[in-house]
Amino acid sequence: MLGEQELMSVPGLSEETVRHIVQEEIERAAARDQAVRSAAFIASKGTLDWAYPPLILATTAAASGMDTSVFFTFYGLNIIHKDFERKLKVSPIGNPAMPMPVPMPNFVTGLPGMGPMATHMMKSMFAGKHVATIAELLESARDLDVRLVACQMTMDVFGYSQDDFVDGVEFGGAATYLAAARNAHVTLFV
Amino acid sequence: MLGEQELMSVPGLSEETVRHIVQEEIERAAARDQAVRSAAFIASKGTLDWAYPPLILATTAAASGMDTSVFFTFYGLNIIHKDFERKLKVSPIGNPAMPMPVPMPNFVTGLPGMGPMATHMMKSMFAGKHVATIAELLESARDLDVRLVACQMTMDVFGYSQDDFVDGVEFGGAATYLAAARNAHVTLFV
Amino acid sequence: MLGEQELMSVPGLSEETVRHIVQEEIERAAARDQAVRSAAFIASKGTLDWAYPPLILATTAAASGMDTSVFFTFYGLNIIHKDFERKLKVSPIGNPAMPMPVPMPNFVTGLPGMGPMATHMMKSMFAGKHVATIAELLESARDLDVRLVACQMTMDVFGYSQDDFVDGVEFGGAATYLAAARNAHVTLFV
């Protein structure tokens, strides 16, 4: 409710003028809308191929000015582990969609040596097309102020300590993720 | 359009006062914004490890006062099947990110007995850290009024009937999910 | 700021009337809210089973009047490849949740011939319940003006050219996806 004084002060505005003011203010509020400018990703997979999508999406979002965070949970903790270069592998097994130089039956892809070959092949394919490496994407993410949050619960379950992770990582839980995601339009579970 | 009478009734408000009222009402509308307080998850995987994320996220969201639903589809129907304790297994095959007590080549993880061992190992790891079991998470979800919706189409495809599922489950389709998700900021496909 | 003339024109509105106008305009703005009527999906998996969810969700969303797009990336490029009928297979390996006619240990599901059998079985299960085929879902998506966008970066990495894809596909990157997703409530990574 407004004071007596304000009600008296001026001759007044027409309905048309009031509607115009209102529409202007709504447009301004929409332009300030945090959700349009925020993205909250979850990275839950720990293989080389699935490390790319959350990091590429997050750095692209942040580069366009969006408030961006990535929550690393379950196998996704591999991505920010200090030893990620060795931990992020790719398996051709159980993924008939993975392009192999030569089609191979599953009992062959399961043989020793096929996993390392697939991992090496994927790294070469990405490097050959000048796609940033995981190390470079992590570096970009930090430069662009992407919040990197490690899931404390799955860290405990898998026996990781805070020292196991790269610099700049925060620690939190599902509630930390949801606090960011509820104010973001872009929310993706990778 | 307003009636003649209303237009005559008072001396009028200044533009500044009108803008103040408008900003107040916009703030109130934003505080009522359903989307900020709603989460709509899809649970599509049927293994023990992937049963945790949708249930942990959904119960955490509901506990913080959000309107929350989980749509169970494809292999995710396993999670709410009456026989979920037996159906939810974990496979070390094709997932080089899965922590194993000893690193093993894929042809070993494919041998009989390795699947049950991995399932048992994961249950122990979670129990050892006092993480709620799937049974406890389902119980919490119901207590917190999380809507649990089974996908009727994939039920038909996989040959399930409504009696196959735990109490409190609703039945619907992609349209049911989208009706909830279009009014929610947090929408995740697990 | 409004002109002198407008400020003079009428006797003025009461605070109550102004609040009423404001609430009316906010409701109208909410009804126009693009985000409630938009869905932006990512299809990243290249197997038959995971081709269904993005196409079923996208066609259902579009059929209900939502602005809908699907961004095909990584293995998901298989879904819109001209040769998708042959490329989309399903693997029983490493997915203990996949219903099999007879339970089989993993070393059996890895034998030659089990992949084609699982693929054939899944196609029969869906056809038996009159679920649309992938070809029919792609046709519907185009009829309903679902935007189908192929990820140029992963096309380059996997060695695909624009001619490899079905008609009606656009080409773009992570920024293309995010431009759609930031204005949509429904954003899912399948």
PDB file of N, CA and C in Angstrom, chain A residues 70 72 77 80-81 138 142 147-151 155 162 165-172:
ATOM      1  N   VAL A  70      29.430 -27.382 -13.473  1.00  0.00           N
ATOM      2  CA  VAL A  70      29.403 -28.824 -13.776  1.00  0.00           C
ATOM      3  C   VAL A  70      29.556 -29.570 -12.460  1.00  0.00           C
ATOM      4  N   PHE A  72      30.280 -33.118 -10.868  1.00  0.00           N
ATOM      5  CA  PHE A  72      30.896 -34.399 -11.226  1.00  0.00           C
ATOM      6  C   PHE A  72      30.510 -35.440 -10.194  1.00  0.00           C
ATOM      7  N   LEU A  77      33.570 -38.497 -11.679  1.00  0.00           N
ATOM      8  CA  LEU A  77      34.673 -37.991 -10.853  1.00  0.00           C
ATOM      9  C   LEU A  77      36.022 -38.224 -11.534  1.00  0.00           C
ATOM     10  N   ILE A  80      37.796 -35.118 -13.338  1.00  0.00           N
ATOM     11  CA  ILE A  80      38.544 -34.085 -12.607  1.00  0.00           C
ATOM     12  C   ILE A  80      39.581 -34.682 -11.660  1.00  0.00           C
ATOM     13  N   HIS A  81      39.777 -36.018 -11.745  1.00  0.00           N
ATOM     14  CA  HIS A  81      40.796 -36.675 -10.944  1.00  0.00           C
ATOM     15  C   HIS A  81      42.159 -36.228 -11.462  1.00  0.00           C
ATOM     16  N   LEU A 138      39.506 -28.556 -19.526  1.00  0.00           N
ATOM     17  CA  LEU A 138      39.475 -28.262 -18.086  1.00  0.00           C
ATOM     18  C   LEU A 138      40.109 -26.903 -17.808  1.00  0.00           C
ATOM     19  N   ARG A 142      38.194 -23.510 -16.244  1.00  0.00           N
ATOM     20  CA  ARG A 142      38.644 -22.702 -15.108  1.00  0.00           C
ATOM     21  C   ARG A 142      38.835 -21.245 -15.507  1.00  0.00           C
ATOM     22  N   ARG A 147      32.043 -23.230 -12.640  1.00  0.00           N
ATOM     23  CA  ARG A 147      32.176 -23.856 -11.328  1.00  0.00           C
ATOM     24  C   ARG A 147      32.279 -25.372 -11.504  1.00  0.00           C
ATOM     25  N   LEU A 148      33.341 -25.966 -10.967  1.00  0.00           N
ATOM     26  CA  LEU A 148      33.537 -27.414 -11.040  1.00  0.00           C
ATOM     27  C   LEU A 148      33.285 -27.971  -9.647  1.00  0.00           C
ATOM     28  N   VAL A 149      32.222 -28.769  -9.489  1.00  0.00           N
ATOM     29  CA  VAL A 149      31.848 -29.264  -8.165  1.00  0.00           C
ATOM     30  C   VAL A 149      31.940 -30.790  -8.141  1.00  0.00           C
ATOM     31  N   ALA A 150      32.708 -31.338  -7.192  1.00  0.00           N
ATOM     32  CA  ALA A 150      32.798 -32.797  -7.033  1.00  0.00           C
ATOM     33  C   ALA A 150      31.768 -33.252  -6.013  1.00  0.00           C
ATOM     34  N   CYS A 151      31.098 -34.353  -6.309  1.00  0.00           N
ATOM     35  CA  CYS A 151      30.049 -34.894  -5.432  1.00  0.00           C
ATOM     36  C   CYS A 151      30.695 -35.592  -4.239  1.00  0.00           C
ATOM     37  N   MET A 155      32.342 -39.426  -3.807  1.00  0.00           N
ATOM     38  CA  MET A 155      33.766 -39.436  -3.431  1.00  0.00           C
ATOM     39  C   MET A 155      33.979 -40.374  -2.248  1.00  0.00           C
ATOM     40  N   GLN A 162      39.789 -35.164  -1.068  1.00  0.00           N
ATOM     41  CA  GLN A 162      39.796 -33.894  -1.804  1.00  0.00           C
ATOM     42  C   GLN A 162      41.112 -33.673  -2.547  1.00  0.00           C
ATOM     43  N   PHE A 165      41.824 -34.492  -6.490  1.00  0.00           N
ATOM     44  CA  PHE A 165      41.261 -33.778  -7.634  1.00  0.00           C
ATOM     45  C   PHE A 165      42.098 -32.575  -8.075  1.00  0.00           C
ATOM     46  N   VAL A 166      41.895 -32.161  -9.315  1.00  0.00           N
ATOM     47  CA  VAL A 166      42.645 -31.033  -9.869  1.00  0.00           C
ATOM     48  C   VAL A 166      42.296 -29.746  -9.115  1.00  0.00           C
ATOM     49  N   ASP A 167      43.131 -28.742  -9.266  1.00  0.00           N
ATOM     50  CA  ASP A 167      42.914 -27.465  -8.581  1.00  0.00           C
ATOM     51  C   ASP A 167      41.610 -26.793  -9.028  1.00  0.00           C
ATOM     52  N   GLY A 168      41.026 -26.040  -8.108  1.00  0.00           N
ATOM     53  CA  GLY A 168      39.866 -25.235  -8.462  1.00  0.00           C
ATOM     54  C   GLY A 168      38.539 -25.956  -8.316  1.00  0.00           C
ATOM     55  N   VAL A 169      38.577 -27.210  -7.835  1.00  0.00           N
ATOM     56  CA  VAL A 169      37.335 -27.974  -7.663  1.00  0.00           C
ATOM     57  C   VAL A 169      36.717 -27.665  -6.305  1.00  0.00           C
ATOM     58  N   GLU A 170      35.378 -27.447  -6.292  1.00  0.00           N
ATOM     59  CA  GLU A 170      34.627 -27.299  -5.042  1.00  0.00           C
ATOM     60  C   GLU A 170      34.019 -28.648  -4.679  1.00  0.00           C
ATOM     61  N   PHE A 171      33.481 -28.756  -3.459  1.00  0.00           N
ATOM     62  CA  PHE A 171      32.890 -30.014  -3.025  1.00  0.00           C
ATOM     63  C   PHE A 171      31.474 -29.753  -2.528  1.00  0.00           C
ATOM     64  N   GLY A 172      30.529 -30.631  -2.924  1.00  0.00           N
ATOM     65  CA  GLY A 172      29.138 -30.415  -2.531  1.00  0.00           C
ATOM     66  C   GLY A 172      28.302 -31.651  -2.774  1.00  0.00           C
TER      67      GLY A 172
END
